[in-house]
mmCIF file of C-alpha atoms and ligand atoms in Angstrom:
data_model
loop_
_atom_site.group_PDB
_atom_site.id
_atom_site.type_symbol
_atom_site.label_atom_id
_atom_site.label_comp_id
_atom_site.label_asym_id
_atom_site.label_seq_id
_atom_site.Cartn_x
_atom_site.Cartn_y
_atom_site.Cartn_z
ATOM 1 C CA MET A 2 14.058 -15.511 -2.100
ATOM 2 C CA THR A 3 13.261 -15.352 -5.822
ATOM 3 C CA ALA A 4 9.837 -13.861 -6.542
ATOM 4 C CA LYS A 5 7.484 -16.383 -8.096
ATOM 5 C CA GLY A 6 6.984 -16.244 -11.861
ATOM 6 C CA LYS A 7 3.648 -15.133 -13.298
ATOM 7 C CA ILE A 8 1.093 -17.436 -14.861
ATOM 8 C CA ILE A 9 -0.392 -15.768 -17.943
ATOM 9 C CA ILE A 10 -3.055 -17.694 -19.800
ATOM 10 C CA ILE A 11 -4.402 -16.781 -23.228
ATOM 11 C CA VAL A 12 -7.796 -18.217 -24.155
ATOM 12 C CA ALA A 13 -9.700 -17.821 -27.406
ATOM 13 C CA PRO A 14 -12.024 -19.757 -29.661
ATOM 14 C CA SER A 15 -10.043 -21.560 -32.351
ATOM 15 C CA GLY A 16 -9.428 -19.308 -35.368
ATOM 16 C CA THR A 17 -9.598 -16.018 -33.419
ATOM 17 C CA GLY A 18 -5.910 -15.243 -33.922
ATOM 18 C CA LYS A 19 -4.523 -16.486 -30.644
ATOM 19 C CA SER A 20 -1.448 -18.187 -32.174
ATOM 20 C CA THR A 21 -0.719 -15.074 -34.250
ATOM 21 C CA LEU A 22 -0.849 -12.830 -31.181
ATOM 22 C CA ILE A 23 1.093 -15.264 -28.999
ATOM 23 C CA LYS A 24 3.845 -15.440 -31.606
ATOM 24 C CA GLN A 25 4.244 -11.663 -31.378
ATOM 25 C CA LEU A 26 4.235 -11.769 -27.573
ATOM 26 C CA LYS A 27 6.943 -14.456 -27.556
ATOM 27 C CA GLU A 28 9.107 -12.379 -29.907
ATOM 28 C CA GLU A 29 8.748 -9.252 -27.794
ATOM 29 C CA PHE A 30 8.795 -10.676 -24.256
ATOM 30 C CA ARG A 31 11.835 -12.933 -24.414
ATOM 31 C CA GLU A 32 11.702 -13.457 -20.648
ATOM 32 C CA LEU A 33 8.376 -15.292 -20.961
ATOM 33 C CA HIS A 34 8.677 -19.061 -20.939
ATOM 34 C CA TRP A 35 6.266 -21.175 -22.887
ATOM 35 C CA SER A 36 4.184 -23.948 -21.379
ATOM 36 C CA VAL A 37 4.606 -26.934 -23.660
ATOM 37 C CA SER A 38 1.444 -29.032 -23.309
ATOM 38 C CA PHE A 39 1.038 -32.700 -24.069
ATOM 39 C CA THR A 40 -1.418 -33.588 -26.813
ATOM 40 C CA THR A 41 -2.720 -36.577 -28.729
ATOM 41 C CA ARG A 42 -3.601 -34.560 -31.844
ATOM 42 C CA PRO A 43 -1.584 -35.116 -35.029
ATOM 43 C CA VAL A 44 1.414 -32.854 -35.696
ATOM 44 C CA ARG A 45 0.688 -29.989 -38.130
ATOM 45 C CA PRO A 46 3.197 -29.031 -40.790
ATOM 46 C CA GLY A 47 5.941 -26.902 -39.257
ATOM 47 C CA GLU A 48 5.292 -28.031 -35.689
ATOM 48 C CA VAL A 49 8.148 -29.486 -33.670
ATOM 49 C CA ASP A 50 7.783 -32.122 -30.960
ATOM 50 C CA GLY A 51 8.894 -30.712 -27.585
ATOM 51 C CA LYS A 52 8.615 -27.130 -28.823
ATOM 52 C CA HIS A 53 4.991 -26.574 -29.809
ATOM 53 C CA TYR A 54 3.636 -29.613 -27.971
ATOM 54 C CA PHE A 55 4.827 -32.983 -26.739
ATOM 55 C CA PHE A 56 2.974 -35.208 -29.208
ATOM 56 C CA ILE A 57 2.065 -38.514 -27.553
ATOM 57 C CA SER A 58 -0.334 -41.410 -28.147
ATOM 58 C CA LYS A 59 -3.694 -41.695 -26.415
ATOM 59 C CA GLU A 60 -2.351 -44.612 -24.327
ATOM 60 C CA GLU A 61 0.656 -42.585 -23.129
ATOM 61 C CA PHE A 62 -1.623 -39.627 -22.362
ATOM 62 C CA LEU A 63 -4.001 -41.711 -20.253
ATOM 63 C CA LYS A 64 -1.055 -43.222 -18.352
ATOM 64 C CA LYS A 65 0.291 -39.757 -17.501
ATOM 65 C CA LYS A 66 -3.174 -38.580 -16.512
ATOM 66 C CA ASN A 67 -3.637 -41.549 -14.174
ATOM 67 C CA GLN A 68 -0.231 -40.864 -12.607
ATOM 68 C CA GLY A 69 -1.429 -37.330 -11.780
ATOM 69 C CA ASP A 70 1.116 -35.660 -14.081
ATOM 70 C CA PHE A 71 -1.355 -33.009 -15.296
ATOM 71 C CA ILE A 72 -2.648 -29.916 -13.447
ATOM 72 C CA GLU A 73 -5.446 -29.910 -15.916
ATOM 73 C CA TRP A 74 -6.319 -31.827 -18.999
ATOM 74 C CA ALA A 75 -9.163 -31.592 -21.453
ATOM 75 C CA GLU A 76 -10.587 -33.169 -24.530
ATOM 76 C CA VAL A 77 -10.718 -30.368 -27.119
ATOM 77 C CA HIS A 78 -12.183 -30.960 -30.581
ATOM 78 C CA GLY A 79 -11.777 -34.731 -30.102
ATOM 79 C CA ASN A 80 -8.131 -34.730 -28.953
ATOM 80 C CA TYR A 81 -6.579 -34.731 -25.482
ATOM 81 C CA TYR A 82 -4.457 -31.844 -24.180
ATOM 82 C CA GLY A 83 -2.769 -31.582 -20.779
ATOM 83 C CA THR A 84 -0.613 -29.168 -18.769
ATOM 84 C CA SER A 85 2.265 -30.716 -16.857
ATOM 85 C CA LEU A 86 2.288 -29.933 -13.113
ATOM 86 C CA GLY A 87 6.029 -30.548 -12.699
ATOM 87 C CA PHE A 88 6.908 -28.264 -15.599
ATOM 88 C CA VAL A 89 4.818 -25.331 -14.341
ATOM 89 C CA GLU A 90 5.862 -25.556 -10.703
ATOM 90 C CA SER A 91 9.558 -25.750 -11.474
ATOM 91 C CA LYS A 92 9.317 -22.672 -13.730
ATOM 92 C CA ILE A 93 7.317 -20.389 -11.424
ATOM 93 C CA ASN A 94 9.258 -21.434 -8.336
ATOM 94 C CA HIS A 95 12.446 -20.402 -10.105
ATOM 95 C CA GLY A 96 10.943 -16.988 -10.914
ATOM 96 C CA PHE A 97 10.177 -17.642 -14.585
ATOM 97 C CA SER A 98 6.863 -16.363 -15.912
ATOM 98 C CA ILE A 99 4.979 -18.705 -18.195
ATOM 99 C CA LEU A 100 2.650 -18.077 -21.073
ATOM 100 C CA PHE A 101 -0.130 -20.607 -21.650
ATOM 101 C CA ASP A 102 -2.373 -21.250 -24.619
ATOM 102 C CA LEU A 103 -5.410 -23.044 -23.228
ATOM 103 C CA ASP A 104 -9.049 -23.626 -23.994
ATOM 104 C CA VAL A 105 -11.741 -22.353 -21.594
ATOM 105 C CA GLN A 106 -11.819 -25.624 -19.613
ATOM 106 C CA GLY A 107 -8.068 -25.401 -19.122
ATOM 107 C CA ALA A 108 -8.273 -21.769 -17.992
ATOM 108 C CA ASP A 109 -11.060 -22.608 -15.536
ATOM 109 C CA ASN A 110 -9.043 -25.478 -14.070
ATOM 110 C CA MET A 111 -5.884 -23.364 -13.786
ATOM 111 C CA LYS A 112 -7.957 -20.774 -11.881
ATOM 112 C CA LYS A 113 -9.196 -23.553 -9.590
ATOM 113 C CA HIS A 114 -5.622 -24.732 -8.960
ATOM 114 C CA PHE A 115 -3.751 -21.411 -8.770
ATOM 115 C CA GLY A 116 -6.555 -18.937 -7.903
ATOM 116 C CA ASP A 117 -5.504 -15.301 -8.326
ATOM 117 C CA GLU A 118 -1.985 -16.394 -9.281
ATOM 118 C CA ALA A 119 -3.390 -17.364 -12.695
ATOM 119 C CA HIS A 120 -4.099 -14.381 -14.953
ATOM 120 C CA VAL A 121 -6.475 -15.168 -17.804
ATOM 121 C CA ILE A 122 -6.784 -13.051 -20.953
ATOM 122 C CA PHE A 123 -9.678 -13.920 -23.282
ATOM 123 C CA ILE A 124 -9.221 -13.028 -26.956
ATOM 124 C CA ALA A 125 -12.550 -12.653 -28.747
ATOM 125 C CA PRO A 126 -13.206 -12.505 -32.498
ATOM 126 C CA PRO A 127 -15.120 -9.431 -33.735
ATOM 127 C CA SER A 128 -17.960 -11.734 -34.900
ATOM 128 C CA LEU A 129 -18.764 -15.384 -35.601
ATOM 129 C CA ALA A 130 -18.819 -14.687 -39.344
ATOM 130 C CA GLU A 131 -15.286 -13.284 -39.201
ATOM 131 C CA LEU A 132 -14.168 -16.263 -37.118
ATOM 132 C CA GLU A 133 -15.554 -18.647 -39.742
ATOM 133 C CA LYS A 134 -13.732 -16.724 -42.465
ATOM 134 C CA ARG A 135 -10.420 -16.896 -40.578
ATOM 135 C CA LEU A 136 -10.788 -20.625 -39.970
ATOM 136 C CA ARG A 137 -11.546 -21.275 -43.648
ATOM 137 C CA ASP A 138 -8.803 -18.976 -44.926
ATOM 138 C CA ARG A 139 -6.236 -20.643 -42.645
ATOM 139 C CA GLY A 140 -6.966 -23.862 -44.505
ATOM 140 C CA THR A 141 -5.546 -26.205 -41.856
ATOM 141 C CA GLU A 142 -8.767 -28.007 -40.925
ATOM 142 C CA THR A 143 -11.270 -30.158 -42.775
ATOM 143 C CA GLU A 144 -14.884 -28.976 -43.135
ATOM 144 C CA ASP A 145 -16.017 -31.331 -40.321
ATOM 145 C CA VAL A 146 -13.387 -29.940 -37.977
ATOM 146 C CA ILE A 147 -14.318 -26.361 -38.880
ATOM 147 C CA GLN A 148 -17.959 -27.094 -38.014
ATOM 148 C CA VAL A 149 -16.982 -28.548 -34.594
ATOM 149 C CA ARG A 150 -14.768 -25.528 -33.868
ATOM 150 C CA LEU A 151 -17.501 -23.050 -34.853
ATOM 151 C CA SER A 152 -20.062 -24.791 -32.733
ATOM 152 C CA ASN A 153 -17.653 -24.761 -29.742
ATOM 153 C CA ALA A 154 -16.865 -21.089 -30.422
ATOM 154 C CA LYS A 155 -20.505 -20.084 -29.901
ATOM 155 C CA SER A 156 -20.456 -21.229 -26.284
ATOM 156 C CA GLU A 157 -16.880 -20.101 -25.661
ATOM 157 C CA ILE A 158 -17.652 -16.515 -26.749
ATOM 158 C CA GLN A 159 -20.340 -16.344 -24.072
ATOM 159 C CA ARG A 160 -17.580 -16.737 -21.475
ATOM 160 C CA LYS A 161 -15.599 -13.702 -22.677
ATOM 161 C CA ASP A 162 -16.404 -11.518 -19.657
ATOM 162 C CA ASP A 163 -15.750 -14.235 -17.082
ATOM 163 C CA TYR A 164 -11.983 -13.740 -17.031
ATOM 164 C CA ASP A 165 -9.474 -11.127 -15.870
ATOM 165 C CA TYR A 166 -9.146 -9.383 -19.236
ATOM 166 C CA CYS A 167 -10.798 -9.435 -22.662
ATOM 167 C CA VAL A 168 -9.202 -8.264 -25.907
ATOM 168 C CA ILE A 169 -11.163 -8.120 -29.185
ATOM 169 C CA ASN A 170 -9.019 -9.196 -32.134
ATOM 170 C CA ASP A 171 -10.554 -7.030 -34.844
ATOM 171 C CA GLU A 172 -7.567 -5.137 -36.268
ATOM 172 C CA LEU A 173 -4.513 -7.226 -35.445
ATOM 173 C CA GLU A 174 -2.246 -4.263 -34.628
ATOM 174 C CA HIS A 175 -4.784 -2.772 -32.197
ATOM 175 C CA ALA A 176 -5.385 -6.099 -30.503
ATOM 176 C CA TYR A 177 -1.671 -6.618 -30.065
ATOM 177 C CA VAL A 178 -1.223 -3.171 -28.480
ATOM 178 C CA ASP A 179 -3.990 -3.972 -25.965
ATOM 179 C CA LEU A 180 -2.563 -7.396 -25.224
ATOM 180 C CA LYS A 181 0.967 -6.088 -24.858
ATOM 181 C CA LYS A 182 -0.173 -3.473 -22.333
ATOM 182 C CA ILE A 183 -1.821 -6.154 -20.196
ATOM 183 C CA VAL A 184 1.189 -8.506 -20.290
ATOM 184 C CA LYS A 185 3.650 -5.696 -19.571
ATOM 185 C CA GLY A 186 1.568 -4.668 -16.552
ATOM 186 C CA LEU A 187 1.483 -8.227 -15.230
ATOM 187 C CA LEU A 188 5.226 -8.749 -15.622
ATOM 188 C CA GLU A 189 6.051 -5.447 -13.932
ATOM 189 C CA ASN A 190 3.906 -6.024 -10.859
HETATM 190 P P1 ADP B 224 -5.949 -19.439 -33.443
HETATM 191 O O1 ADP B 224 -4.587 -19.697 -32.920
HETATM 192 O O2 ADP B 224 -6.780 -18.587 -32.512
HETATM 193 O O3 ADP B 224 -6.670 -20.675 -33.861
HETATM 194 P P2 ADP B 224 -4.611 -18.151 -35.738
HETATM 195 O O4 ADP B 224 -3.630 -17.249 -35.078
HETATM 196 O O5 ADP B 224 -4.108 -19.371 -36.416
HETATM 197 O O6 ADP B 224 -5.824 -18.518 -34.752
HETATM 198 O O7 ADP B 224 -5.427 -17.235 -36.755
HETATM 199 C C1 ADP B 224 -6.421 -17.781 -37.606
HETATM 200 C C2 ADP B 224 -6.299 -17.129 -38.985
HETATM 201 O O8 ADP B 224 -6.734 -15.773 -38.890
HETATM 202 C C3 ADP B 224 -4.866 -17.100 -39.498
HETATM 203 O O9 ADP B 224 -4.891 -17.335 -40.886
HETATM 204 C C4 ADP B 224 -4.407 -15.672 -39.170
HETATM 205 O O10 ADP B 224 -3.425 -15.217 -40.076
HETATM 206 C C5 ADP B 224 -5.695 -14.880 -39.298
HETATM 207 N N1 ADP B 224 -5.799 -13.702 -38.399
HETATM 208 C C6 ADP B 224 -5.355 -13.569 -37.129
HETATM 209 N N2 ADP B 224 -5.676 -12.366 -36.623
HETATM 210 C C7 ADP B 224 -6.344 -11.699 -37.594
HETATM 211 C C8 ADP B 224 -6.943 -10.393 -37.681
HETATM 212 N N3 ADP B 224 -6.927 -9.531 -36.677
HETATM 213 N N4 ADP B 224 -7.566 -10.067 -38.840
HETATM 214 C C9 ADP B 224 -7.609 -10.945 -39.873
HETATM 215 N N5 ADP B 224 -7.052 -12.182 -39.875
HETATM 216 C C10 ADP B 224 -6.435 -12.564 -38.741
HETATM 217 P P1 5GP B 225 -4.609 -26.659 -31.381
HETATM 218 O O1 5GP B 225 -4.890 -28.100 -31.674
HETATM 219 O O2 5GP B 225 -5.228 -25.731 -32.381
HETATM 220 O O3 5GP B 225 -3.146 -26.402 -31.139
HETATM 221 O O4 5GP B 225 -5.310 -26.349 -29.986
HETATM 222 C C1 5GP B 225 -6.659 -26.623 -29.820
HETATM 223 C C2 5GP B 225 -7.110 -26.085 -28.491
HETATM 224 O O5 5GP B 225 -6.493 -26.807 -27.404
HETATM 225 C C3 5GP B 225 -6.745 -24.619 -28.277
HETATM 226 O O6 5GP B 225 -7.926 -23.960 -27.816
HETATM 227 C C4 5GP B 225 -5.704 -24.667 -27.207
HETATM 228 O O7 5GP B 225 -5.771 -23.537 -26.406
HETATM 229 C C5 5GP B 225 -6.102 -25.893 -26.408
HETATM 230 N N1 5GP B 225 -4.980 -26.422 -25.614
HETATM 231 C C6 5GP B 225 -3.670 -26.523 -25.945
HETATM 232 N N2 5GP B 225 -2.964 -27.043 -24.935
HETATM 233 C C7 5GP B 225 -3.830 -27.274 -23.929
HETATM 234 C C8 5GP B 225 -3.688 -27.798 -22.600
HETATM 235 O O8 5GP B 225 -2.628 -28.187 -22.119
HETATM 236 N N3 5GP B 225 -4.827 -27.885 -21.873
HETATM 237 C C9 5GP B 225 -6.023 -27.466 -22.342
HETATM 238 N N4 5GP B 225 -7.059 -27.574 -21.526
HETATM 239 N N5 5GP B 225 -6.188 -26.972 -23.573
HETATM 240 C C10 5GP B 225 -5.121 -26.866 -24.353
#
């Protein structure tokens, strides 16, 4: 029988550097599959439907939710996001490990559904001031959106020790080395 794939979830307040670190992980660990979530948020420049997310309308999202298509779903910063149950089960049952980018609600719900099979890594910013700087410098959000994300970050950071692992993204290279060690260990066990 094929061994089940691993469920590896990365959680971080928006602006911490999660996408940057995940990009490096995807380049290095080619065997990791990517969980493509469904979302109602608008497409950002450079994003591809079906690759970064499945971009759907609010009506379509609610229909899927009511059909029980999602393991977990959440409203994050005013948009809906959901993880497809069928997608995840078919991957792990075929032995493929999956990398997830979720918010704290998503990670909590994945833990509820999969228990110890779900491995959660929290990425924390070195400080709130640095987080604010990164969000502003990225320049992808309006001021209103930045304020919502910073306010959410304050409560999310308090959860940093609630998960299986915590990596501080101060110096990017150091954070990546720490993260890589954790992922390598999970994939080898
Ligand atoms: P997230 O996916 O967590 O919202 P991003 O990966 O988009 O965050 O990173 C937010 C911004 O911070 C980007 O402009 C990115 O280049 C920058 N960044 C990421 N990690 C670091 C770091 N360790 N030091 C300084 N800037 C960083
Ligand atoms: P972004 O809009 O910046 O891509 O993502 C915003 C937030 O939504 C991030 O914290 C990301 O982790 C979270 N997110 C993305 N997909 C899902 C999902 O399927 N479920 C949940 N709960 N959160 C998600």
